[in-house]
Tab-separated table of C-alpha atoms in Angstrom:
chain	number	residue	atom	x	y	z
X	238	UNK	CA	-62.205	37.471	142.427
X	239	UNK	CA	-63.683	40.862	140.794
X	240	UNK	CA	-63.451	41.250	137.249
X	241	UNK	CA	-61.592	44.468	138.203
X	242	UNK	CA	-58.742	42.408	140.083
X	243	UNK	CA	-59.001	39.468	137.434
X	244	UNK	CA	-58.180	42.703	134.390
X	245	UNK	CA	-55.614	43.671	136.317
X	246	UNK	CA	-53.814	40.336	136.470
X	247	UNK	CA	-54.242	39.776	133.186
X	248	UNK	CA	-52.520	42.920	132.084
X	249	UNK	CA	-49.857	42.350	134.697
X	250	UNK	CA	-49.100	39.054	132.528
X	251	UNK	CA	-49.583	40.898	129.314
X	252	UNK	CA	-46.543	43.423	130.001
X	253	UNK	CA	-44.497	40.361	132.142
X	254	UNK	CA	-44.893	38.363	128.792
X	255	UNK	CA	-43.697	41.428	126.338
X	256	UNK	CA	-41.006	42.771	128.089
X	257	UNK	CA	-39.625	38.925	128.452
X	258	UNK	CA	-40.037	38.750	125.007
X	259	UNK	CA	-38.203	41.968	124.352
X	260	UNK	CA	-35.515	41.675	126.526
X	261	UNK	CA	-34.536	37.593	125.364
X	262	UNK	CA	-34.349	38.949	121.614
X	263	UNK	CA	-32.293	42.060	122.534
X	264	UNK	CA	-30.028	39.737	124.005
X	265	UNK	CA	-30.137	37.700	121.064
X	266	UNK	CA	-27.115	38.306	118.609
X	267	UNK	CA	-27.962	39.888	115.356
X	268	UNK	CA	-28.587	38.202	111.971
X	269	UNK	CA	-24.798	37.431	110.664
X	270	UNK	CA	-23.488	39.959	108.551
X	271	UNK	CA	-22.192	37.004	105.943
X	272	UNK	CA	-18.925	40.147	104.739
X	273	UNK	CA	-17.442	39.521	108.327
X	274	UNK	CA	-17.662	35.686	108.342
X	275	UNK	CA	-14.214	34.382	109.209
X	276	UNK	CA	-13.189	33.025	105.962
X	277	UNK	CA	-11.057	29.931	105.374
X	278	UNK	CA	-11.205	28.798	102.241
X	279	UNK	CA	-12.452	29.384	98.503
X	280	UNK	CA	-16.140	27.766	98.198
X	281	UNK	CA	-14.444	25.155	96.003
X	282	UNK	CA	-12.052	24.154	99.145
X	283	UNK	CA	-9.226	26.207	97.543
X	284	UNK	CA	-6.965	28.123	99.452
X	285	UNK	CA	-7.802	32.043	99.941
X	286	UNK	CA	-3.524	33.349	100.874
X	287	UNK	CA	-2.277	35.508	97.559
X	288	UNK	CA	-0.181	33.730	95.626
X	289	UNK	CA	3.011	33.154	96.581
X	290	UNK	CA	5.165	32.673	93.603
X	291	UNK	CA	3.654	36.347	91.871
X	292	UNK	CA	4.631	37.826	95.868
X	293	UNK	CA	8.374	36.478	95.664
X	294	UNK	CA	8.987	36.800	92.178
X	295	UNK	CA	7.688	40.692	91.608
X	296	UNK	CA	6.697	42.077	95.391
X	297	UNK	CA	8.777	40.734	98.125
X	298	UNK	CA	11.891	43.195	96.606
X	299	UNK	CA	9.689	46.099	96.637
X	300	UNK	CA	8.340	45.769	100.605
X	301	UNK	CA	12.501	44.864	101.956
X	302	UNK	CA	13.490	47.828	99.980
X	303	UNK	CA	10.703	50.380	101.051
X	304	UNK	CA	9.872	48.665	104.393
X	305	UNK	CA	12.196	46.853	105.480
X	306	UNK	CA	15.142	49.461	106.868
X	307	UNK	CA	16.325	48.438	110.295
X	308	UNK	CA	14.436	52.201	111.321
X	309	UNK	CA	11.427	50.827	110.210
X	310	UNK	CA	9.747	47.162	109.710
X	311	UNK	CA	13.690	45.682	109.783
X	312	UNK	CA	12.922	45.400	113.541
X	313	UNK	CA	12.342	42.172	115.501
X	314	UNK	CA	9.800	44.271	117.660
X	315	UNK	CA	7.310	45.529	114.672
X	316	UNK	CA	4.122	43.058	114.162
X	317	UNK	CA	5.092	43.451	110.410
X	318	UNK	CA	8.473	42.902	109.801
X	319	UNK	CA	10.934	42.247	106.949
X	320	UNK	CA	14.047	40.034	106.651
X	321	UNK	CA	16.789	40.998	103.646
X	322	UNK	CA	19.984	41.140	102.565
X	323	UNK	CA	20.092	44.950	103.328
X	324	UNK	CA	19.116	44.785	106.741
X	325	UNK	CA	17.859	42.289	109.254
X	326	UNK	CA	18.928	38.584	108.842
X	327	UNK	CA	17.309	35.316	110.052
X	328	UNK	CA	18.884	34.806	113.371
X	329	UNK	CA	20.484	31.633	112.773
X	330	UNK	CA	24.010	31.412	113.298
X	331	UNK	CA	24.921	27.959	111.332
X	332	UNK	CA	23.730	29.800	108.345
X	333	UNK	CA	26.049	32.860	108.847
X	334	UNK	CA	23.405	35.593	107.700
X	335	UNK	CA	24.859	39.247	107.712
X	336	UNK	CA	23.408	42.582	107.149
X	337	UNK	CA	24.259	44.008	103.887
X	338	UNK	CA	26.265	40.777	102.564
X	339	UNK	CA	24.669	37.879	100.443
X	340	UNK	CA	21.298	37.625	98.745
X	341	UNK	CA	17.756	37.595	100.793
X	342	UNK	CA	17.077	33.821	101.512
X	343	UNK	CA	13.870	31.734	100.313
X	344	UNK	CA	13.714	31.567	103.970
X	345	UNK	CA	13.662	34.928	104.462
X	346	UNK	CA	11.307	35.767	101.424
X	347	UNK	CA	8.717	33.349	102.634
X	348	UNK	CA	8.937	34.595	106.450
X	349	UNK	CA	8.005	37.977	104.821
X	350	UNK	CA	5.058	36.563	102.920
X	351	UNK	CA	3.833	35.595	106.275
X	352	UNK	CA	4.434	38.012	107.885
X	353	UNK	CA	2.376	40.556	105.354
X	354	UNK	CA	-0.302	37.929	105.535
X	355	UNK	CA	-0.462	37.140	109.242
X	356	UNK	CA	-1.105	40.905	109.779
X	357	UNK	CA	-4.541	40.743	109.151
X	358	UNK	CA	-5.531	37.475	107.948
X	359	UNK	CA	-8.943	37.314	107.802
X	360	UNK	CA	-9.205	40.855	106.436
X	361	UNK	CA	-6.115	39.675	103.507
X	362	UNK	CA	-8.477	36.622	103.093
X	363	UNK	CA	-11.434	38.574	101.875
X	364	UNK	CA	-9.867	40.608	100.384
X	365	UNK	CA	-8.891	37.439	97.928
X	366	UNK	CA	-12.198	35.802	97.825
X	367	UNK	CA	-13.774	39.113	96.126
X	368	UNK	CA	-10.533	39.522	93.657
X	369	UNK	CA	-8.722	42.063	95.210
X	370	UNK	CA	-11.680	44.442	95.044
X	371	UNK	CA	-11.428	47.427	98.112
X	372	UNK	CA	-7.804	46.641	98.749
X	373	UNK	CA	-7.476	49.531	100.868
X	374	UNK	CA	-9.137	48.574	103.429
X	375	UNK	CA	-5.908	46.326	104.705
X	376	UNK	CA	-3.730	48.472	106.660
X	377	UNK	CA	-0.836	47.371	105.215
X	378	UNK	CA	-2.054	49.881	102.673
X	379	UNK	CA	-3.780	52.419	103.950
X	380	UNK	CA	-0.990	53.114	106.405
X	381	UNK	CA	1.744	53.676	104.048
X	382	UNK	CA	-0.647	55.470	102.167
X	383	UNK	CA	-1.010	57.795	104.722
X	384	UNK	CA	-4.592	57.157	105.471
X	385	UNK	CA	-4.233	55.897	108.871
X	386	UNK	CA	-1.739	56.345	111.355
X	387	UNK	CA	1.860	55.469	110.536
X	388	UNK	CA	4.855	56.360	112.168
X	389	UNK	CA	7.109	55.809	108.932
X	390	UNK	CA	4.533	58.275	107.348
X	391	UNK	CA	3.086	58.327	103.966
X	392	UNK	CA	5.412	56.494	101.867
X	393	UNK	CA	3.020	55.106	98.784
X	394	UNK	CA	1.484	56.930	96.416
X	395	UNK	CA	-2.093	55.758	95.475
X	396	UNK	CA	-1.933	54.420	91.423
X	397	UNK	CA	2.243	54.855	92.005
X	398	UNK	CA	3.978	51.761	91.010
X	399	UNK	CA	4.157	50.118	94.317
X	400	UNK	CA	0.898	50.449	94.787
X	401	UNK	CA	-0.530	49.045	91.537
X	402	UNK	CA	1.624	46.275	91.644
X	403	UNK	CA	0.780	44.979	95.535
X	404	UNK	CA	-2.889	45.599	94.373
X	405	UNK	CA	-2.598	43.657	91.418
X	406	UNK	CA	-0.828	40.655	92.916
X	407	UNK	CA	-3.892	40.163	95.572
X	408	UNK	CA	-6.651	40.314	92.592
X	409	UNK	CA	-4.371	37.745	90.787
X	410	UNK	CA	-6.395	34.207	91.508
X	411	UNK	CA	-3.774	31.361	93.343
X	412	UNK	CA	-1.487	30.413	90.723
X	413	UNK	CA	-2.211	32.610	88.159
X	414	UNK	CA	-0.299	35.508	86.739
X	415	UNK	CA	0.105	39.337	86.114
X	416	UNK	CA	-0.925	40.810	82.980
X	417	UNK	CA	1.865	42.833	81.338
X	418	UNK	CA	0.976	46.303	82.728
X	419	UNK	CA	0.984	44.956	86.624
X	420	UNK	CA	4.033	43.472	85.508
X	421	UNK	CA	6.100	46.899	84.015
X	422	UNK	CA	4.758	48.756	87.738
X	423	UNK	CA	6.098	46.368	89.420
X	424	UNK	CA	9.639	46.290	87.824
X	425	UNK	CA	9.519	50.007	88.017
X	426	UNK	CA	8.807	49.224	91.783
X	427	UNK	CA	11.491	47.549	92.401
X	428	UNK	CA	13.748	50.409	91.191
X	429	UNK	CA	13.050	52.632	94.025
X	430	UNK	CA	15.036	51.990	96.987
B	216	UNK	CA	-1.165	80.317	158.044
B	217	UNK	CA	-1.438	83.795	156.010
B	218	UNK	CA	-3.984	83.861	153.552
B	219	UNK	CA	-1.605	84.167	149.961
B	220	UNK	CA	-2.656	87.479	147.940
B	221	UNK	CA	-3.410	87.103	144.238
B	222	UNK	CA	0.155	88.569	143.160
B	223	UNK	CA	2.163	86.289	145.453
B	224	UNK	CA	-0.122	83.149	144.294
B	225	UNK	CA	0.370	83.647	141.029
B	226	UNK	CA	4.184	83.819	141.517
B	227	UNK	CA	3.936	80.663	143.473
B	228	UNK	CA	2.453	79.235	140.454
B	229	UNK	CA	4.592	80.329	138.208
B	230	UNK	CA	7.541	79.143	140.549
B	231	UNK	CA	5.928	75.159	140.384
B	232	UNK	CA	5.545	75.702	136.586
B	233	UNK	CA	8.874	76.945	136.312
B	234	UNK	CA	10.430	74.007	138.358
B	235	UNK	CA	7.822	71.214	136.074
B	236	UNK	CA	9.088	72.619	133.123
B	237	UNK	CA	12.838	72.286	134.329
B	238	UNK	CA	11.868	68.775	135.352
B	239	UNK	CA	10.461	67.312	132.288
B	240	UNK	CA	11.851	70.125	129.412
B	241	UNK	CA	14.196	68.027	127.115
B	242	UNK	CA	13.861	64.727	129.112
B	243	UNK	CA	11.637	61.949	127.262
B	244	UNK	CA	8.825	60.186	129.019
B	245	UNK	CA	9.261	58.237	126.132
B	246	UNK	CA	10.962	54.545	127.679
B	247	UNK	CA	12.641	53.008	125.322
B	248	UNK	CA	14.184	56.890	124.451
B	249	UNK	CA	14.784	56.624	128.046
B	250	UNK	CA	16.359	53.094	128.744
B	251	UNK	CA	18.575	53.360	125.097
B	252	UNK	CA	20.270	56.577	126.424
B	253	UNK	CA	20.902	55.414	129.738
B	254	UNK	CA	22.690	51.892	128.276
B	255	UNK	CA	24.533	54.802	126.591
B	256	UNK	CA	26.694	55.324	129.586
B	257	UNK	CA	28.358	58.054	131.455
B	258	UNK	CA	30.479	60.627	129.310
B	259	UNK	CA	34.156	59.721	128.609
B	260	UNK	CA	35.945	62.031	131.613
B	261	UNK	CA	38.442	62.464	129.232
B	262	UNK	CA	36.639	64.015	126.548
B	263	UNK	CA	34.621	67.412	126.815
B	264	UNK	CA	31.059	67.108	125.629
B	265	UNK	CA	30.721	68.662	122.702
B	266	UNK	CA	31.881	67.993	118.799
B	267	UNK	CA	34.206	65.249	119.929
B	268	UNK	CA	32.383	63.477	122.335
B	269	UNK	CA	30.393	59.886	122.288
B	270	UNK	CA	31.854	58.842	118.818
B	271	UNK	CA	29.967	55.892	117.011
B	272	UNK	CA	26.750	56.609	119.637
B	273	UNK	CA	23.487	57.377	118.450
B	274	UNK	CA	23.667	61.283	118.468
B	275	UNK	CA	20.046	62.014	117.592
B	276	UNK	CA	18.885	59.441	120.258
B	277	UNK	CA	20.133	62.566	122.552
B	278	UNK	CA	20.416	65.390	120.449
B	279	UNK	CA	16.473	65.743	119.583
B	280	UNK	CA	13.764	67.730	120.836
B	281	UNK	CA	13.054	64.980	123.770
B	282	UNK	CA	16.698	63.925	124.581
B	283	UNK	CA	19.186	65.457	126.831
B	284	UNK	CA	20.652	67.358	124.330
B	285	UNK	CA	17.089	68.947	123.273
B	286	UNK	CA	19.092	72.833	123.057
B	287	UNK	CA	20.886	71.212	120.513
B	288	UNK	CA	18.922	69.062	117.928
B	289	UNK	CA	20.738	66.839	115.130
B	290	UNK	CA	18.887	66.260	111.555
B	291	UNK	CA	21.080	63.752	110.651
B	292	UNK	CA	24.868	62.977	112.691
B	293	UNK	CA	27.072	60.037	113.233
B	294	UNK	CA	30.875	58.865	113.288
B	295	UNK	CA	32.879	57.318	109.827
B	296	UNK	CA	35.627	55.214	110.868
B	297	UNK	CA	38.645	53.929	108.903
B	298	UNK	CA	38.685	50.202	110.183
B	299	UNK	CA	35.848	47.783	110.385
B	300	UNK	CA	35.692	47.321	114.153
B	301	UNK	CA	35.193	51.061	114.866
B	302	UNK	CA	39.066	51.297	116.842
B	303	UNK	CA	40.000	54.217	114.532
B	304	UNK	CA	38.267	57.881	113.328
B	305	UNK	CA	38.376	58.816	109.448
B	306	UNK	CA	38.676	62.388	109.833
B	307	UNK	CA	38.524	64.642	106.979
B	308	UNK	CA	35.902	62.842	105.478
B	309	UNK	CA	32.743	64.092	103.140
B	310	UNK	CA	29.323	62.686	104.377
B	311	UNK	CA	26.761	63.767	101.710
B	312	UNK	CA	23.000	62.983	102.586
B	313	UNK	CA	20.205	63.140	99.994
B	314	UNK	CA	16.904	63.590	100.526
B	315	UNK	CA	13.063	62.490	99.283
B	316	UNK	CA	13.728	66.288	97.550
B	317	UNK	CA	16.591	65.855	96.142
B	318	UNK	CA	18.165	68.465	98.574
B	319	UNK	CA	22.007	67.024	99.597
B	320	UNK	CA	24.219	68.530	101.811
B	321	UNK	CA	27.606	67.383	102.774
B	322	UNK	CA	29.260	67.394	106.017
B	323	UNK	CA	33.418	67.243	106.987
B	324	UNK	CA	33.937	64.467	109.992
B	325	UNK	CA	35.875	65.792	112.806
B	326	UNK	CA	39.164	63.998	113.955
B	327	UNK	CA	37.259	62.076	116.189
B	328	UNK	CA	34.845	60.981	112.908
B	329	UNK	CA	31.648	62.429	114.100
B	330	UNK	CA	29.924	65.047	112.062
B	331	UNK	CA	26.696	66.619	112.469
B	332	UNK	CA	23.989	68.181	110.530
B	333	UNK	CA	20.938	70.476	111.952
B	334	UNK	CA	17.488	70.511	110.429
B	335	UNK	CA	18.369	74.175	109.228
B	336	UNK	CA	21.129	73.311	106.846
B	337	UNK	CA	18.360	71.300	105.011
B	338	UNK	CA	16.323	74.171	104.633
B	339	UNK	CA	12.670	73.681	104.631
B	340	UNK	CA	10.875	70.884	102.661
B	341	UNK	CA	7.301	71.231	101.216
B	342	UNK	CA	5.249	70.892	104.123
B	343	UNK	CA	7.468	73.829	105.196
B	344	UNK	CA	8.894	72.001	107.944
B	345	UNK	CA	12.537	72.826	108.338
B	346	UNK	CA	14.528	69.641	108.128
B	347	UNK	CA	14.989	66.285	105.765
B	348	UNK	CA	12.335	64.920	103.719
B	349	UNK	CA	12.556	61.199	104.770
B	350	UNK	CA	14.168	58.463	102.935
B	351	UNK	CA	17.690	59.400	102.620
B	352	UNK	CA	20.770	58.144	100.882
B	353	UNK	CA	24.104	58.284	102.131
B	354	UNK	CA	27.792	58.011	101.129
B	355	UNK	CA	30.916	58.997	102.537
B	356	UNK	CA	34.167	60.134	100.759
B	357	UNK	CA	37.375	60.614	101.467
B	358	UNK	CA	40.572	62.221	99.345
B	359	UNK	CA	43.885	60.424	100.097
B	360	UNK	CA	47.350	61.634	99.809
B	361	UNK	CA	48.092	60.933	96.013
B	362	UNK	CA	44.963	59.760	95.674
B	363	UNK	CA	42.587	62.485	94.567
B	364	UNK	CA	39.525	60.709	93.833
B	365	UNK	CA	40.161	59.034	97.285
B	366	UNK	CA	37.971	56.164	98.768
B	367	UNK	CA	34.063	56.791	98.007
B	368	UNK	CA	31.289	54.131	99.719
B	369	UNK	CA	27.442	54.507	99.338
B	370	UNK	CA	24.843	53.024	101.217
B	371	UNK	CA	22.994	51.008	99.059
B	372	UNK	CA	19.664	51.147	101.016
B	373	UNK	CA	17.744	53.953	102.447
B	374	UNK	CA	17.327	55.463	105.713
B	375	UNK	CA	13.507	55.027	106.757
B	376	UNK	CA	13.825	57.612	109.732
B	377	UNK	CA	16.097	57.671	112.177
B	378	UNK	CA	18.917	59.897	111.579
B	379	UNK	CA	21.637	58.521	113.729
B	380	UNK	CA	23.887	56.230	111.526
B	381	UNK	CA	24.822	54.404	114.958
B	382	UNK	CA	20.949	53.507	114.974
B	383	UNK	CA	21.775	50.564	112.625
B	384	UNK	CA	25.911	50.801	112.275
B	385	UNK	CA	26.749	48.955	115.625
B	386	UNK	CA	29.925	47.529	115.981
B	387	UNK	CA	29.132	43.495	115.509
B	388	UNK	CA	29.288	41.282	118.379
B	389	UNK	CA	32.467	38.703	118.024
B	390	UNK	CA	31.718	35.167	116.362
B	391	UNK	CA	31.164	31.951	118.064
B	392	UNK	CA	34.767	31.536	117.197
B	393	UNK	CA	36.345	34.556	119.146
B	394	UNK	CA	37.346	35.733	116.061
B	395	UNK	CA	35.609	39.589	115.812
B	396	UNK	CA	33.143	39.873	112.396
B	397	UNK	CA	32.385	42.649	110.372
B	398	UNK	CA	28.674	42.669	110.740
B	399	UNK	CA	26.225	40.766	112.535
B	400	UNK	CA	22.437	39.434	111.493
B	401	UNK	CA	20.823	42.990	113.200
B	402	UNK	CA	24.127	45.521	111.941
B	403	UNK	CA	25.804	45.926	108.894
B	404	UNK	CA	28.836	46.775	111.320
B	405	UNK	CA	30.257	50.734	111.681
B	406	UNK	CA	30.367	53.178	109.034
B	407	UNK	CA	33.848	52.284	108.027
B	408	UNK	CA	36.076	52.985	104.834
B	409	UNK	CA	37.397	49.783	104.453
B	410	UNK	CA	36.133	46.309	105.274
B	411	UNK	CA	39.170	44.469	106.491
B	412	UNK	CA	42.637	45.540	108.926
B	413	UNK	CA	44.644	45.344	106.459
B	414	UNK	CA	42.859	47.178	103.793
B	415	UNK	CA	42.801	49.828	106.235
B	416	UNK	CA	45.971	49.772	107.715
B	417	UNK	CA	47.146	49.944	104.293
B	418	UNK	CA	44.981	52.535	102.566
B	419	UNK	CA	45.451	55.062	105.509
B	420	UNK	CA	48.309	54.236	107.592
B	421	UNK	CA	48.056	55.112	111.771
B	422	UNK	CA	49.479	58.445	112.797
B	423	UNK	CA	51.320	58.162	115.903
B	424	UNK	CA	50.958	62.181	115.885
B	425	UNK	CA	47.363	62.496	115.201
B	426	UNK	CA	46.047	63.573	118.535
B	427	UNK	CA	42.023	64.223	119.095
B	428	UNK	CA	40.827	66.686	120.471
B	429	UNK	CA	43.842	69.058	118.853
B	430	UNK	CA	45.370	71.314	121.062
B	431	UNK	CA	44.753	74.430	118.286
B	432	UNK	CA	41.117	74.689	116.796
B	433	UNK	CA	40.638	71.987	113.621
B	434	UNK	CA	40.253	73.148	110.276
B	435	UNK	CA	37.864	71.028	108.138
B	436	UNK	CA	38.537	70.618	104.294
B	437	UNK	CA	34.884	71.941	102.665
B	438	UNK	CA	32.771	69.341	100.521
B	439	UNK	CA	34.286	70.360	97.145
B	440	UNK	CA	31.009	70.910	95.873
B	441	UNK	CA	30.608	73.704	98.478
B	442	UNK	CA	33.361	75.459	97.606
B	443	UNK	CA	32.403	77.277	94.211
């Protein structure tokens, strides 16, 4: 074999061996970006859904009054919807439920609560684990907000009451409570129907 | 075949456009617009379409810029009846709407109960849009003989955006029992004065001599509020 032909092997092998390299770590997936990790639970095993008891006590009101209009989420069809007294009922017929009559059931609160939650859950999960930090980047705000597309259009103000108090209840740890400001906004909230 | 000249085509174009346009002007692609207007039904033979026509339907299902009735948009329109199961019209009856604005105008129901209000008669809102500035509240009001403060009922919640009353006052399906119900897990039931027969029967006795349409031209009673 000449040293000519011998080179030109060798060189041959060089670029075979490169571009195998090259193309096997393209194909390799990127380093984990550890802000999109699917996220369970706290790091202490703790659950990462907002609290419940601050959503039905001072938010649920606010999202069947705003939201939750048979026009709008009060509609079996909507990926978030809303059960209340003033407009769509748990179908269940043993239990009688009928638009406008008798109060929202704890049945019908917590169905909302998963709803809301089930909507994006990783995203609402995150959104926990850092304290409510960047809420905005759930659509179930920046669509009423009129950031993104919404059909019902924009119907929260950014820093208005309803807005300040949903905010507030996600950067409130799991059992835990509002302070007293969260609290007034969210009264005042609940007066707008 | 003779080759077209540039006039002629042109015409010929203008003639496919023409027919297109007649085709799909004022008729939804939209589905569901589609398939809710056609579960609708056919016009009552009985009743000329117009004012009185297709009481306790959806109005602005057709009446909108992509229903059948696209000449002749509705803002806001719907039927008030007297009973709870929708069998009889409150005519002569104020339906005020209020706006996000605070704008409210008030409308007189027909003897059949529908009334109807156009996106003019709200003026136009601050996006200079003529028509309602969504959410609304409702009420509707009516003066009985002897009576004159008459029977007043608001809507407690707010309408999110559609502006057909029959979009969410259906008449409710009948129990389990047989026995009919006022309203049903997806209704609150027609827009109705009073919730029971013989509340109604009562508060606004029948009128054998009440006959709708009228043979002469109605004349509404004006919103007090539109009178000074």
């Amino acid at each position: 074999m000449s040293v000519f032909a011998s080179r030109a092997l060798r060189a041959l092998f060089v670029v075979a061996t490169t571009s195998t390299v090259a193309v096997a770590a393209a194909s390799c997936a990127s380093v984990p970006d550890v802000d999109r990790l699917t996220i369970f639970a706290a790091e202490d095993g703790g659950s990462l859904e907002p609290d419940y008891k601050i959503y039905r006590a001072e938010v649920d009101l606010i999202l069947q009054q705003q939201c939750g209009t048979f026009d709008c989420h009060g509609q079996p069809g909507r990926a978030y919807r809303v059960y209340s007294s003033r407009g769509l009922r748990v179908f269940n017929p043993e239990a009688g439920l009928r638009s406008g009559l008798g109060e929202t059931t704890e049945d019908e609160v917590r169905y909302n609560f998963q709803s809301l939650i089930s909507v994006q859950p990783e995203e609402t999960r995150r959104v926990v684990a850092r304290n409510g930090q960047n809420p905005d980047v759930l659509i179930f705000l920046s669509k009423p907000l009129g950031a993104e597309r919404h059909k019902g259009g924009a119907v929260i103000g950014k820093g208005g009451p309803s807005y300040e108090c949903i905010t507030a209840w996600l950067a409130a740890p799991l059992g835990g409570q509002l302070g007293p400001n969260a609290l007034k906004q969210c009264a005042t909230a609940r007066t707008i129907r | 075949m003779r080759k077209l000249s540039l006039p002629e085509r042109s015409t010929t174009f203008l003639g496919v456009a023409v027919v297109v346009l007649a085709m799909f002007g004022g008729c939804s692609l939209d589905p569901v617009q589609n398939g809710s207007i056609q579960a609708l039904g056919d016009e009552d033979p009985a009743i000329p379409q117009g004012k009185y026509h297709r009481a306790g339907q959806p109005c602005v299902l057709c009446h909108s810029t992509t229903g059948p009735a696209s000449d002749k948009p509705f803002a806001v329109a719907g039927t008030v009846f007297v009973d709870p199961f929708g069998r009889r019209p409150s005519k002569q009856t104020w339906v005020r709407v209020r706006d996000g604005e605070n704008r409210q105008v008030c409308k007189t129901t027909n003897c059949k109960g529908n009334f109807f209000i156009t996106d003019d008669e709200f003026g136009s809102s601050f996006d200079g849009k003529a028509g309602p500035a969504y959410p609304l509240l409702v009420s509707v009001h009516r003066s009985l003989p002897g009576n004159p403060s008459g029977k007043f009922r608001a809507m407690q919640s707010h309408i999110g955006r559609d502006g057909s009353c029959a979009g969410c006052h259906r008449p409710a399906p009948p129990a389990a029992d047989g026995k009919a119900v006022v309203a049903s897990f997806d209704t609150p039931g027609v827009v109705r004065l009073y919730e029971t027969e013989a509340e109604a029967k009562a508060g606004i006795p029948e009128d054998p001599n009440d006959v709708c349409p009228p043979a002469a031209e109605e004349v509404l009673i004006p919103c007090p509020e539109d009178l000074q």
